[in-house]
Coordinates of C-alpha atoms in Angstrom, one line a residue:
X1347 CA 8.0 -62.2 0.4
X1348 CA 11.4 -60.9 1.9
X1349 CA 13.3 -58.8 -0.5
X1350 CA 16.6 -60.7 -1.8
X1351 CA 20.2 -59.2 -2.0
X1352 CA 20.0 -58.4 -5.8
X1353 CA 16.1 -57.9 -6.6
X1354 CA 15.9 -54.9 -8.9
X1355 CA 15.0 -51.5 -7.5
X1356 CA 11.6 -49.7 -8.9
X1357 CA 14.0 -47.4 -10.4
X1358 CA 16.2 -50.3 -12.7
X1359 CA 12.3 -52.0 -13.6
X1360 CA 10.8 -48.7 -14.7
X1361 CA 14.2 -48.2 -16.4
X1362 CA 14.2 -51.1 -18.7
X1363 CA 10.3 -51.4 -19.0
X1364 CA 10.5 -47.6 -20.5
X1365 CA 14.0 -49.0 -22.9
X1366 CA 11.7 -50.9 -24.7
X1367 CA 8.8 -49.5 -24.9
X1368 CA 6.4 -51.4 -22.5
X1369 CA 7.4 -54.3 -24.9
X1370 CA 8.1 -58.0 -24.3
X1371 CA 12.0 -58.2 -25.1
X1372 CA 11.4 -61.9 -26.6
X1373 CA 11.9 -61.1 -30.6
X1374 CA 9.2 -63.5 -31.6
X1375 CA 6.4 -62.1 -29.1
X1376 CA 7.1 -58.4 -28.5
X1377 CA 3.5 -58.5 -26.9
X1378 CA 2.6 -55.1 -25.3
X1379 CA 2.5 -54.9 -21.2
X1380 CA 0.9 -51.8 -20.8
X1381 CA -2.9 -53.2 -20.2
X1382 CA -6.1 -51.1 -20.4
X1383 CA -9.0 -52.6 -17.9
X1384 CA -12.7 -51.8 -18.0
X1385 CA -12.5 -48.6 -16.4
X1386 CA -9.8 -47.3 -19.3
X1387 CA -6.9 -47.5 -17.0
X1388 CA -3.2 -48.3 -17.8
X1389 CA -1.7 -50.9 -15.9
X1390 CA 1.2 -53.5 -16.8
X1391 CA 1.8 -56.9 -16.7
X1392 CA 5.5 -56.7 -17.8
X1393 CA 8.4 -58.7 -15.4
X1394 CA 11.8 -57.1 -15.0
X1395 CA 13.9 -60.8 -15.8
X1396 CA 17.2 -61.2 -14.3
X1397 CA 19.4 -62.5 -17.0
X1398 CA 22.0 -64.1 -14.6
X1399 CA 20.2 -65.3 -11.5
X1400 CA 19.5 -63.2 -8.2
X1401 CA 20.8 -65.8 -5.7
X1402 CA 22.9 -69.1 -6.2
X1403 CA 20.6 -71.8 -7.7
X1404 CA 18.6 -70.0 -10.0
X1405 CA 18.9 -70.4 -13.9
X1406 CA 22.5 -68.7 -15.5
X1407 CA 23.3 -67.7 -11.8
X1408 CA 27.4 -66.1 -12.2
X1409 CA 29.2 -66.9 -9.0
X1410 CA 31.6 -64.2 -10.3
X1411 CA 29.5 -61.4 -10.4
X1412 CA 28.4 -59.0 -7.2
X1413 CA 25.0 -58.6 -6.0
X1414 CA 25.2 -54.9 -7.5
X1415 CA 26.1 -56.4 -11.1
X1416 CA 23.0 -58.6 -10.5
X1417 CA 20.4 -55.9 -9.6
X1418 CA 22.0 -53.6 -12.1
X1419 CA 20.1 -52.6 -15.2
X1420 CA 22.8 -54.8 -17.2
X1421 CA 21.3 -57.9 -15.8
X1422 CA 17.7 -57.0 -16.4
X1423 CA 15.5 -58.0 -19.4
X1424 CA 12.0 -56.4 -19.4
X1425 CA 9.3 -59.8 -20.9
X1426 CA 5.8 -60.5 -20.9
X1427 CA 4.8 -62.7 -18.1
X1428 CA 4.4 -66.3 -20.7
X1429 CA 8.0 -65.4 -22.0
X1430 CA 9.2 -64.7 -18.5
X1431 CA 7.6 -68.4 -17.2
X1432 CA 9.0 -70.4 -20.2
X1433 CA 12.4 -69.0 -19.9
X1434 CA 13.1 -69.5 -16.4
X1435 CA 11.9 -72.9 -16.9
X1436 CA 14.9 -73.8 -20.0
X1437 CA 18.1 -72.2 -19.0
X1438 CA 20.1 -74.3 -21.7
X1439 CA 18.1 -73.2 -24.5
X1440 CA 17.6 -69.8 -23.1
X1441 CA 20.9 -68.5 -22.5
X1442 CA 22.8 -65.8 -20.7
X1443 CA 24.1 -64.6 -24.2
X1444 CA 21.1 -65.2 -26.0
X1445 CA 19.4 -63.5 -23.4
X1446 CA 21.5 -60.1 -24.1
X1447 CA 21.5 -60.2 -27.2
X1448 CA 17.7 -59.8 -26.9
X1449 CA 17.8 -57.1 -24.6
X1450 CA 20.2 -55.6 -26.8
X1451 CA 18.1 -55.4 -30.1
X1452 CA 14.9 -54.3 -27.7
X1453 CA 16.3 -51.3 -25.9
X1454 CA 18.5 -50.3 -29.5
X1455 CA 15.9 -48.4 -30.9
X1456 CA 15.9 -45.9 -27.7
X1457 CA 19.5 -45.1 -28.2
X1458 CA 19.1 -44.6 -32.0
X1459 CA 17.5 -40.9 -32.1
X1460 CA 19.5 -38.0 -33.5
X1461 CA 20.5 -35.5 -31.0
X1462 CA 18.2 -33.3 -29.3
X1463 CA 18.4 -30.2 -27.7
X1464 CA 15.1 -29.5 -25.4
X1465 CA 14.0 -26.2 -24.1
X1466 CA 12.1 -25.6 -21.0
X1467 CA 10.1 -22.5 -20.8
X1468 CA 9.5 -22.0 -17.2
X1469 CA 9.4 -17.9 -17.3
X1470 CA 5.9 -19.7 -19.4
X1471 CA 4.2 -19.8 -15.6
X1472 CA 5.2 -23.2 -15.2
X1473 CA 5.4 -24.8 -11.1
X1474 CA 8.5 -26.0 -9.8
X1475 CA 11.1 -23.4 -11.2
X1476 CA 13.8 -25.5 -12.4
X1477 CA 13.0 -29.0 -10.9
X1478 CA 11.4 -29.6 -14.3
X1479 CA 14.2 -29.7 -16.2
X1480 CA 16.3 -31.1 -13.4
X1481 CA 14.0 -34.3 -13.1
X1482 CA 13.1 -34.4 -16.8
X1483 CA 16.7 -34.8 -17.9
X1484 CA 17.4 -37.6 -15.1
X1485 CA 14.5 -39.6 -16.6
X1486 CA 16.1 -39.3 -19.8
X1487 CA 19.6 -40.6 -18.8
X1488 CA 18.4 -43.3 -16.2
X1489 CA 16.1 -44.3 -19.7
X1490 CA 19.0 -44.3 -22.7
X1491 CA 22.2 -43.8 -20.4
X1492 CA 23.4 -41.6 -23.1
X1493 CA 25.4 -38.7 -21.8
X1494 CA 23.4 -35.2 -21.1
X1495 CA 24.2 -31.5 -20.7
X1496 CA 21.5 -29.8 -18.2
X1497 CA 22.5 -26.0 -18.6
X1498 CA 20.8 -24.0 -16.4
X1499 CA 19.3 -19.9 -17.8
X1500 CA 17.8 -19.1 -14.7
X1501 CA 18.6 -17.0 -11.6
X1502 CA 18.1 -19.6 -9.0
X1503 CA 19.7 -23.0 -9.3
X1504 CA 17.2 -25.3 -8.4
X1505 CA 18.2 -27.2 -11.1
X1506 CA 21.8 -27.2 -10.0
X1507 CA 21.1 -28.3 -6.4
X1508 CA 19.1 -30.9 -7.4
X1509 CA 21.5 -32.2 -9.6
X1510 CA 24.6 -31.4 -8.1
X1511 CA 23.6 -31.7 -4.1
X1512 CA 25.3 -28.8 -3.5
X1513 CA 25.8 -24.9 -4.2
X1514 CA 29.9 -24.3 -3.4
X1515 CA 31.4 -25.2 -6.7
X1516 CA 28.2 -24.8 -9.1
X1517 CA 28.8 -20.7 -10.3
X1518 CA 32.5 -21.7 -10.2
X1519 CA 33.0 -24.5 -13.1
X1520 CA 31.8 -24.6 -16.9
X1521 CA 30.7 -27.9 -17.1
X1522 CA 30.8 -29.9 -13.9
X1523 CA 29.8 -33.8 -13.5
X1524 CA 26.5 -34.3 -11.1
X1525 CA 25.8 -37.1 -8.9
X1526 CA 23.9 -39.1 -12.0
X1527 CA 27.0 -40.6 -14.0
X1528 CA 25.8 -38.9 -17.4
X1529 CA 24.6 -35.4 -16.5
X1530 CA 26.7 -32.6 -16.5
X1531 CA 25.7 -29.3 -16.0
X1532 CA 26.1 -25.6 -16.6
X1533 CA 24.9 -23.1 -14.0
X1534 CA 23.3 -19.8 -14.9
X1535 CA 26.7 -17.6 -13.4
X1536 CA 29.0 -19.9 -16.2
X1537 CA 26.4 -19.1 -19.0
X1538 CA 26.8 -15.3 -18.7
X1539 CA 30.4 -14.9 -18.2
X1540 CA 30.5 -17.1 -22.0
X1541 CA 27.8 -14.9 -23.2
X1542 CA 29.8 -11.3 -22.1
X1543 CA 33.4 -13.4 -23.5
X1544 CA 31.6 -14.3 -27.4
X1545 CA 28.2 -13.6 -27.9
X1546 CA 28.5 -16.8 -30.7
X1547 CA 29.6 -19.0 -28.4
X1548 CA 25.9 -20.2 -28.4
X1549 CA 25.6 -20.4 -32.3
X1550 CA 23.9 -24.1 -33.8
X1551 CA 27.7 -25.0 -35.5
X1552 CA 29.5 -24.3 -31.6
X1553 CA 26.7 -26.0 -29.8
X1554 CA 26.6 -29.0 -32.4
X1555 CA 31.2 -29.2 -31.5
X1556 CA 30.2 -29.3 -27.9
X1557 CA 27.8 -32.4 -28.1
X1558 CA 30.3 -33.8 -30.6
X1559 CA 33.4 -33.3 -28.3
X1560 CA 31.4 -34.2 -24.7
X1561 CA 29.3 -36.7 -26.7
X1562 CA 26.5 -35.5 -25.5
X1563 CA 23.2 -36.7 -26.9
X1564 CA 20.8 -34.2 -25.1
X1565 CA 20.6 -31.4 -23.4
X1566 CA 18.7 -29.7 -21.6
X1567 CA 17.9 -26.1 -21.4
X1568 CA 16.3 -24.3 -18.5
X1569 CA 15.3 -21.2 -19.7
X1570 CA 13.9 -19.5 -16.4
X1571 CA 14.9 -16.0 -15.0
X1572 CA 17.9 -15.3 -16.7
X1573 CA 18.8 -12.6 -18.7
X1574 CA 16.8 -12.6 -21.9
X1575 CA 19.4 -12.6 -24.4
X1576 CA 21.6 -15.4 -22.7
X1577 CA 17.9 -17.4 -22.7
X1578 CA 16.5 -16.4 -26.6
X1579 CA 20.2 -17.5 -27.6
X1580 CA 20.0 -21.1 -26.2
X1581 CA 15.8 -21.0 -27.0
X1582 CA 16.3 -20.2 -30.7
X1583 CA 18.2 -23.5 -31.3
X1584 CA 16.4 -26.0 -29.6
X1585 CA 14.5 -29.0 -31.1
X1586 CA 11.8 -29.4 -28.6
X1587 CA 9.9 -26.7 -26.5
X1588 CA 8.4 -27.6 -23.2
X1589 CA 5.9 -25.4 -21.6
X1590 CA 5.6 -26.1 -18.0
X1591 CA 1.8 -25.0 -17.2
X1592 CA 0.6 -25.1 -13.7
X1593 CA -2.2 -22.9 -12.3
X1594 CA -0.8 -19.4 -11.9
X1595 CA -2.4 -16.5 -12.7
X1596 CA 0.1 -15.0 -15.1
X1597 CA 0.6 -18.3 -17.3
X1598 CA -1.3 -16.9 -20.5
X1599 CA 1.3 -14.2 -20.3
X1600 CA 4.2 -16.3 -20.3
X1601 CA 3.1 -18.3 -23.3
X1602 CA 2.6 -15.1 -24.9
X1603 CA 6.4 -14.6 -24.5
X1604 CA 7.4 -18.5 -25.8
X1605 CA 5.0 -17.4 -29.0
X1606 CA 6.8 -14.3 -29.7
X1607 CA 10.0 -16.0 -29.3
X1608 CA 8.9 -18.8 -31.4
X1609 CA 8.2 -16.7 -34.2
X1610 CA 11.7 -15.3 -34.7
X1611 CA 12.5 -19.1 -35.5
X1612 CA 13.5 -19.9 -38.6
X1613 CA 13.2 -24.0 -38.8
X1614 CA 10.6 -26.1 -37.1
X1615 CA 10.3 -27.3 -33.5
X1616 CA 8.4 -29.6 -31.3
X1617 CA 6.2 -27.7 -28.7
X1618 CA 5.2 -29.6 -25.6
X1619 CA 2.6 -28.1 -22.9
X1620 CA 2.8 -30.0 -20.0
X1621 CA 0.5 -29.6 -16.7
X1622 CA 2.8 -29.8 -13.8
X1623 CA 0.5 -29.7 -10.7
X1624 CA -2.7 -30.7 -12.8
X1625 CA -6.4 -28.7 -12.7
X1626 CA -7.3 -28.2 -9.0
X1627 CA -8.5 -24.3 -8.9
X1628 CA -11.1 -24.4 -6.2
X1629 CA -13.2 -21.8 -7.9
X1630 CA -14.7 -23.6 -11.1
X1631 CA -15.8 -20.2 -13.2
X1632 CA -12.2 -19.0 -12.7
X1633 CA -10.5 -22.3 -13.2
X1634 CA -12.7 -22.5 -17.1
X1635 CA -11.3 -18.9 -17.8
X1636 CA -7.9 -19.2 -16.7
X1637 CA -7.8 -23.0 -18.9
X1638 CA -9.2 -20.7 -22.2
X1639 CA -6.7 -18.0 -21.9
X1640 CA -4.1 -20.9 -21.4
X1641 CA -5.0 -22.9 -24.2
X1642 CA -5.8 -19.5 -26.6
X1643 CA -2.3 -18.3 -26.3
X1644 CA -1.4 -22.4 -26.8
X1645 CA -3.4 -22.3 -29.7
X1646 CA -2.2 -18.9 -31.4
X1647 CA 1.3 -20.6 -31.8
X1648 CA 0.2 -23.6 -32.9
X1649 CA -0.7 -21.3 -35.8
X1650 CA 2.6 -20.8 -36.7
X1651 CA 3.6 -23.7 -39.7
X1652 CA 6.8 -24.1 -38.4
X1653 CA 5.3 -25.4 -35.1
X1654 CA 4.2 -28.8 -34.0
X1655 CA 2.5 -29.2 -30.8
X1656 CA 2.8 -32.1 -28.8
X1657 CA 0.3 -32.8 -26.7
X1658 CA 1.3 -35.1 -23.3
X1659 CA -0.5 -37.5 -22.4
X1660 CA 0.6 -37.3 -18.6
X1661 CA 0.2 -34.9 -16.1
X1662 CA 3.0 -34.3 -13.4
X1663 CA 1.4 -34.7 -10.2
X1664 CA 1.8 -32.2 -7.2
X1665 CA 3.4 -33.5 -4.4
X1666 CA 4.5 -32.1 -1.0
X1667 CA 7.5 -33.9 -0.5
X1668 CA 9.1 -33.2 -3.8
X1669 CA 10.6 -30.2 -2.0
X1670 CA 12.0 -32.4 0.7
X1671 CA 13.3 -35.1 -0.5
X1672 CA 15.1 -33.9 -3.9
X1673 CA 16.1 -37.6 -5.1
X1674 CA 12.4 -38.5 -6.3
X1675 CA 13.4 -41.7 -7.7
X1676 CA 14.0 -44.1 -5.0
X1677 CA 11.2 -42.4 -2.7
X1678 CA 8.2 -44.1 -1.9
X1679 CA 6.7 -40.7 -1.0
X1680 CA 7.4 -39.3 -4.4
X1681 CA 7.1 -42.7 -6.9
X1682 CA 3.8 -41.1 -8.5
X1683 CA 6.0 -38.1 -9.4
X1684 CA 9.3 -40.4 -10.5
X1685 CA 6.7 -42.4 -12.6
X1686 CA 4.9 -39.3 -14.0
X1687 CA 8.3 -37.9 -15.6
X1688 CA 9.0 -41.1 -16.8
X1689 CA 6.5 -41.1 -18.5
X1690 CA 6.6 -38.1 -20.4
X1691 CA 10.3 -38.4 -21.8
X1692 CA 8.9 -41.8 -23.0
X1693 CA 6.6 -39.8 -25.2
X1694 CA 9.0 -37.2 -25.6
X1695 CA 12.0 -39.6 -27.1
X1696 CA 9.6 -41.1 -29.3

């Protein structure tokens, strides 16, 4: 079938599918779409609905609107496939402002979480340097469209690039806007000059007037190869811990540092260890004593009682043209990846 003018991209249908938690939209079904078949895997039946039709003719079609109001993720309802049949067949009864407000009270409770601020330990021997965060706190906006900080604690600005497309102005600015409408970001040159002007200028009541002022609902912290005051500073206050883990030789080491930081803590956070590349050591003896060292140093802080871990139920696949093509969302190449982080900051925003 030929793609029309205003179908909805893969990146608007995971949107609104993740909004609502793999949920029909319909208040009196809210049947699940995520599937399990014989075999134990996940697959979904969900339909991304346009609430005004695609193309003139079809139910609640606007003449007034664009085809990029159509295929936006304003138009889209996420429904079960029954909901989704019955609907398109009563337009008068189903209507374009009955329909929103049913996408409305669906996608609500994904906006309705306090503010978070979410570390990512990448000095933990994590892959992927800064891309983590980077793609982790795109999902996270393309998912709530809530406005996010992405502030960058690491030497190289992976992050940045990714984000911003370019380098010129990045170690120039305090908070500049990125190509995604709600991410800022803060490079890792900005975050030292504030941390030489006012060591406090990272303390929980400043921090807390930022997100207040900028309305920001996230951010993100990328706590790489920066300088390790600048990084314990912006670790010590965040909500949510993730430990990038991919196979590296000096990964039990790293996590030996996010335990030690962790227990300077003083209230509780959320830890997260989250394979990156997955389990594909060649050498099987070496691959089952490099997983127990992991997983001993995971498990020493899980001692701590201020400390929850959170296990993921995904794995961020590898992928060899992640490096090329930076915008993994609306590549084919890279839509295993795109889906993978996804899938986490689901689970993560629950």
């Amino acid at each position: 079938m030929a793609k029309r003018e205003a179908d909805f991209s893969q990146k608007t249908k995971m949107t609104i599918a993740y909004r609502c938690g793999h949920k029909c939209s319909n208040p009196t079904c809210g049947h699940a779409t995520m599937v399990e078949d014989s075999k134990g895997e996940l697959y979904s039946i969900g339909r991304s609905f346009h609430i005004e039709a695609a193309s003139e003719g079809g139910p609640r079609y606007n003449p007034d609107s664009s085809p990029e109001e159509r295929k936006s993720v304003t138009n889209a309802i996420w429904l079960c496939p029954v909901c989704a049949d019955i609907i398109d067949k009563d337009k008068d009864k189903y209507s374009t402002k009955l329909l929103k407000e049913w996408k409305m009270a669906a996608e609500k409770p994904a906006s309705d979480k306090n503010r978070r601020i979410i570390a990512v330990a990448n000095q933990s021997g994590g892959v992927g340097t800064s891309s983590v965060t980077a793609y982790l706190a795109q999902a996270v906006a393309m998912m709530t469209e809530e406005k996010v900080l992405c502030i960058s604690a690491a030497a190289n600005n992976d992050s940045g690039i990714i984000l911003f497309g370019a380098t010129d102005e990045i170690e120039k600015s305090y908070i500049i806007p990125t190509k995604h409408p709600c991410i800022d970001y803060m490079s890792d040159a900005a975050i030292s000059k504030l941390y030489r002007e006012d060591v406090e200028i990272w303390g929980r009541t400043k921090l807390n007037r930022l997100m207040e002022e900028k309305k920001y609902k996230y951010i993100f912290v990328d706590c790489g190869n920066g300088t390790a005051g600048e990084k314990f500073a912006l670790f010590h206050m965040a909500t949510d811990v993730i430990i990038p883990i991919g196979e590296h030789s000096q990964t039990n080491i790293g996590i030996k540092t996010v335990g030690r930081w962790i227990q300077k803590r003083f209230d509780n956070v959320r830890v997260w260890p989250l394979y990156s590349i997955g389990l594909t050591f060649s050498n099987k003896i070496y691959k089952r004593k490099w997983y127990q060292r992991v997983w001993g140093e995971i498990n020493k802080i899980a001692e701590n009682e201020k400390v929850s871990i959170r296990i993921p139920s995904v794995v961020i696949p590898k992928s060899y043209y992640v490096c090329g093509n930076l915008d993994i969302w609306s590549n084919q190449k890279t839509k295993h990846v795109a889906e993978a982080y996804m899938d986490f900051a689901s689970e993560l925003l629950k």
